PDB file of C-alpha atoms in Angstrom:
ATOM      1  CA  MET A 357     -58.751 -61.425  -1.001  1.00  0.00           C
ATOM      2  CA  THR A 358     -55.269 -62.769  -1.498  1.00  0.00           C
ATOM      3  CA  THR A 359     -54.024 -66.294  -1.754  1.00  0.00           C
ATOM      4  CA  SER A 360     -50.589 -67.594  -1.005  1.00  0.00           C
ATOM      5  CA  ALA A 361     -48.338 -67.720  -4.019  1.00  0.00           C
ATOM      6  CA  ALA A 362     -47.392 -71.285  -4.935  1.00  0.00           C
ATOM      7  CA  THR A 363     -43.683 -70.692  -4.454  1.00  0.00           C
ATOM      8  CA  GLY A 364     -41.567 -67.837  -3.247  1.00  0.00           C
ATOM      9  CA  PRO A 365     -39.105 -65.940  -5.385  1.00  0.00           C
ATOM     10  CA  ASP A 366     -35.969 -67.795  -6.391  1.00  0.00           C
ATOM     11  CA  PRO A 367     -33.242 -66.868  -3.869  1.00  0.00           C
ATOM     12  CA  ALA A 368     -30.629 -67.434  -6.577  1.00  0.00           C
ATOM     13  CA  VAL A 369     -31.891 -64.342  -8.426  1.00  0.00           C
ATOM     14  CA  LEU A 370     -31.221 -62.053  -5.462  1.00  0.00           C
ATOM     15  CA  GLU A 371     -27.896 -63.763  -4.760  1.00  0.00           C
ATOM     16  CA  GLY A 372     -26.799 -63.309  -8.376  1.00  0.00           C
ATOM     17  CA  ASN A 373     -27.876 -59.667  -8.408  1.00  0.00           C
ATOM     18  CA  LEU A 374     -26.052 -58.997  -5.136  1.00  0.00           C
ATOM     19  CA  SER A 375     -22.931 -60.719  -6.449  1.00  0.00           C
ATOM     20  CA  GLU A 376     -22.897 -58.505  -9.542  1.00  0.00           C
ATOM     21  CA  LEU A 377     -23.731 -55.355  -7.573  1.00  0.00           C
ATOM     22  CA  SER A 378     -20.934 -56.027  -5.086  1.00  0.00           C
ATOM     23  CA  LYS A 379     -18.367 -55.821  -7.897  1.00  0.00           C
ATOM     24  CA  SER A 380     -19.042 -52.126  -8.457  1.00  0.00           C
ATOM     25  CA  ARG A 381     -21.057 -51.048  -5.391  1.00  0.00           C
ATOM     26  CA  PRO A 382     -20.067 -53.186  -2.379  1.00  0.00           C
ATOM     27  CA  VAL A 383     -21.706 -51.007   0.295  1.00  0.00           C
ATOM     28  CA  PRO A 384     -25.240 -51.055  -1.188  1.00  0.00           C
ATOM     29  CA  ALA A 385     -24.838 -54.786  -1.879  1.00  0.00           C
ATOM     30  CA  GLU A 386     -23.959 -55.369   1.778  1.00  0.00           C
ATOM     31  CA  LEU A 387     -26.951 -53.287   2.927  1.00  0.00           C
ATOM     32  CA  LEU A 388     -29.318 -55.306   0.740  1.00  0.00           C
ATOM     33  CA  ALA A 389     -27.810 -58.621   1.845  1.00  0.00           C
ATOM     34  CA  ALA A 390     -28.153 -57.642   5.513  1.00  0.00           C
ATOM     35  CA  ALA A 391     -31.724 -56.331   5.155  1.00  0.00           C
ATOM     36  CA  ARG A 392     -34.108 -57.707   7.748  1.00  0.00           C
ATOM     37  CA  HIS A 393     -37.696 -58.267   6.745  1.00  0.00           C
ATOM     38  CA  PRO A 394     -40.721 -58.252   9.053  1.00  0.00           C
ATOM     39  CA  GLU A 395     -41.218 -61.581  10.819  1.00  0.00           C
ATOM     40  CA  SER A 396     -44.756 -61.910   9.477  1.00  0.00           C
ATOM     41  CA  ILE A 397     -43.786 -61.407   5.823  1.00  0.00           C
ATOM     42  CA  GLN A 398     -45.607 -63.613   3.333  1.00  0.00           C
ATOM     43  CA  TYR A 399     -45.215 -64.101  -0.406  1.00  0.00           C
ATOM     44  CA  VAL A 400     -48.755 -63.907  -1.759  1.00  0.00           C
ATOM     45  CA  ASN A 401     -50.720 -63.153  -4.885  1.00  0.00           C
ATOM     46  CA  GLY A 402     -52.074 -59.620  -4.806  1.00  0.00           C
ATOM     47  CA  ARG A 403     -55.668 -58.778  -5.648  1.00  0.00           C
ATOM     48  CA  ASP A 404     -54.598 -58.509  -9.304  1.00  0.00           C
ATOM     49  CA  GLY A 405     -53.051 -62.010  -9.246  1.00  0.00           C
ATOM     50  CA  VAL A 406     -49.471 -60.694  -9.324  1.00  0.00           C
ATOM     51  CA  PRO A 407     -47.058 -62.154  -6.743  1.00  0.00           C
ATOM     52  CA  THR A 408     -46.046 -59.662  -4.055  1.00  0.00           C
ATOM     53  CA  PHE A 409     -45.294 -59.468  -0.346  1.00  0.00           C
ATOM     54  CA  GLN A 410     -47.484 -58.563   2.599  1.00  0.00           C
ATOM     55  CA  TRP A 411     -46.863 -58.375   6.341  1.00  0.00           C
ATOM     56  CA  ARG A 412     -48.419 -57.085   9.536  1.00  0.00           C
ATOM     57  CA  GLU A 413     -46.849 -54.246  11.449  1.00  0.00           C
ATOM     58  CA  ALA A 414     -46.496 -54.484  15.239  1.00  0.00           C
ATOM     59  CA  ASP A 415     -49.769 -52.550  15.579  1.00  0.00           C
ATOM     60  CA  GLY A 416     -51.576 -55.141  13.419  1.00  0.00           C
ATOM     61  CA  VAL A 417     -51.830 -52.996  10.272  1.00  0.00           C
ATOM     62  CA  LEU A 418     -51.504 -54.999   7.045  1.00  0.00           C
ATOM     63  CA  ARG A 419     -48.794 -53.635   4.725  1.00  0.00           C
ATOM     64  CA  TRP A 420     -47.976 -54.453   1.114  1.00  0.00           C
ATOM     65  CA  LEU A 421     -44.745 -54.130  -0.834  1.00  0.00           C
ATOM     66  CA  GLY A 422     -44.975 -50.840  -2.694  1.00  0.00           C
ATOM     67  CA  ARG A 423     -48.007 -49.866  -0.590  1.00  0.00           C
ATOM     68  CA  THR A 424     -50.421 -51.629  -2.941  1.00  0.00           C
ATOM     69  CA  SER A 425     -52.307 -54.920  -3.021  1.00  0.00           C
ATOM     70  CA  MET A 426     -52.565 -54.617  -6.826  1.00  0.00           C
ATOM     71  CA  PRO A 427     -49.052 -53.904  -8.138  1.00  0.00           C
ATOM     72  CA  SER A 428     -49.819 -54.270 -11.834  1.00  0.00           C
ATOM     73  CA  VAL A 429     -52.886 -52.022 -11.669  1.00  0.00           C
ATOM     74  CA  SER A 430     -51.264 -49.388  -9.455  1.00  0.00           C
ATOM     75  CA  SER A 431     -48.074 -49.116 -11.495  1.00  0.00           C
ATOM     76  CA  ALA A 432     -49.978 -48.833 -14.778  1.00  0.00           C
ATOM     77  CA  ALA A 433     -52.217 -46.097 -13.370  1.00  0.00           C
ATOM     78  CA  LEU A 434     -49.237 -44.179 -11.982  1.00  0.00           C
ATOM     79  CA  ILE A 435     -47.257 -44.278 -15.220  1.00  0.00           C
ATOM     80  CA  GLU A 436     -50.128 -43.857 -17.702  1.00  0.00           C
ATOM     81  CA  ALA A 437     -50.332 -40.053 -17.620  1.00  0.00           C
ATOM     82  CA  PHE A 438     -46.655 -39.404 -16.941  1.00  0.00           C
ATOM     83  CA  GLN A 439     -44.909 -37.275 -19.574  1.00  0.00           C
ATOM     84  CA  PRO A 440     -41.143 -37.646 -19.137  1.00  0.00           C
ATOM     85  CA  GLY A 441     -40.119 -35.120 -21.777  1.00  0.00           C
ATOM     86  CA  SER A 442     -36.357 -35.279 -22.288  1.00  0.00           C
ATOM     87  CA  ALA A 443     -35.370 -35.233 -18.617  1.00  0.00           C
ATOM     88  CA  ASN A 444     -34.361 -37.999 -16.245  1.00  0.00           C
ATOM     89  CA  VAL A 445     -36.844 -39.313 -13.700  1.00  0.00           C
ATOM     90  CA  LEU A 446     -36.595 -39.474  -9.902  1.00  0.00           C
ATOM     91  CA  LEU A 447     -38.752 -41.934  -7.962  1.00  0.00           C
ATOM     92  CA  TYR A 448     -39.043 -41.791  -4.212  1.00  0.00           C
ATOM     93  CA  ALA A 449     -39.408 -45.444  -3.200  1.00  0.00           C
ATOM     94  CA  LEU A 450     -38.993 -48.451  -5.437  1.00  0.00           C
ATOM     95  CA  GLY A 451     -42.460 -49.877  -4.866  1.00  0.00           C
ATOM     96  CA  SER A 452     -42.710 -53.304  -6.440  1.00  0.00           C
ATOM     97  CA  GLY A 453     -40.164 -52.323  -9.089  1.00  0.00           C
ATOM     98  CA  ARG A 454     -42.809 -52.283 -11.826  1.00  0.00           C
ATOM     99  CA  GLU A 455     -42.950 -48.492 -11.866  1.00  0.00           C
ATOM    100  CA  ALA A 456     -39.233 -48.134 -12.573  1.00  0.00           C
ATOM    101  CA  ARG A 457     -39.428 -50.808 -15.275  1.00  0.00           C
ATOM    102  CA  SER A 458     -42.430 -49.112 -16.895  1.00  0.00           C
ATOM    103  CA  LEU A 459     -40.684 -45.757 -16.836  1.00  0.00           C
ATOM    104  CA  LEU A 460     -37.531 -47.199 -18.394  1.00  0.00           C
ATOM    105  CA  ASP A 461     -39.655 -48.654 -21.183  1.00  0.00           C
ATOM    106  CA  ARG A 462     -40.999 -45.172 -21.977  1.00  0.00           C
ATOM    107  CA  LEU A 463     -37.739 -43.224 -21.825  1.00  0.00           C
ATOM    108  CA  ALA A 464     -35.199 -42.558 -24.541  1.00  0.00           C
ATOM    109  CA  ALA A 465     -31.826 -44.300 -24.377  1.00  0.00           C
ATOM    110  CA  HIS A 466     -30.134 -41.170 -22.939  1.00  0.00           C
ATOM    111  CA  GLN A 467     -32.609 -40.865 -20.044  1.00  0.00           C
ATOM    112  CA  ALA A 468     -32.400 -42.552 -16.650  1.00  0.00           C
ATOM    113  CA  VAL A 469     -34.608 -43.448 -13.717  1.00  0.00           C
ATOM    114  CA  PHE A 470     -33.063 -42.664 -10.340  1.00  0.00           C
ATOM    115  CA  VAL A 471     -34.694 -44.278  -7.312  1.00  0.00           C
ATOM    116  CA  VAL A 472     -34.335 -43.159  -3.705  1.00  0.00           C
ATOM    117  CA  GLU A 473     -35.409 -46.087  -1.529  1.00  0.00           C
ATOM    118  CA  PRO A 474     -35.044 -45.471   2.202  1.00  0.00           C
ATOM    119  CA  SER A 475     -35.721 -49.117   3.137  1.00  0.00           C
ATOM    120  CA  ALA A 476     -33.103 -51.780   2.402  1.00  0.00           C
ATOM    121  CA  SER A 477     -35.765 -54.413   3.057  1.00  0.00           C
ATOM    122  CA  ALA A 478     -38.140 -52.934   0.462  1.00  0.00           C
ATOM    123  CA  ALA A 479     -35.317 -52.709  -2.082  1.00  0.00           C
ATOM    124  CA  ALA A 480     -34.271 -56.311  -1.486  1.00  0.00           C
ATOM    125  CA  LEU A 481     -37.872 -57.545  -1.751  1.00  0.00           C
ATOM    126  CA  ALA A 482     -38.456 -55.678  -4.997  1.00  0.00           C
TER     127      ALA A 482
END
């Protein structure tokens, strides 16, 4: 069961990030700024107590940001057995953003995490 999070994310954080991104990458910044989220989107605490987003699709199916109702548990389980070696990492979909952060924490300074996120809305929410 989830409960509503007390407050939503601070809009100033996204605005500041978009402002900085627009200096070097104006097109992605514009895509993120123009992203449209589902009408039913709610900022809630996931089953693990971590704030996240959920919404209902037109067919009534409940969806979660990053496809998980437990972002901290799911990201830890995904990253736990990963062995990056000396290569860079490619993630398909940003999820909640925790996975990319966890990977960056495990990589050497010369390694990178590249993320392919097909949804501007998901990227903006993360």
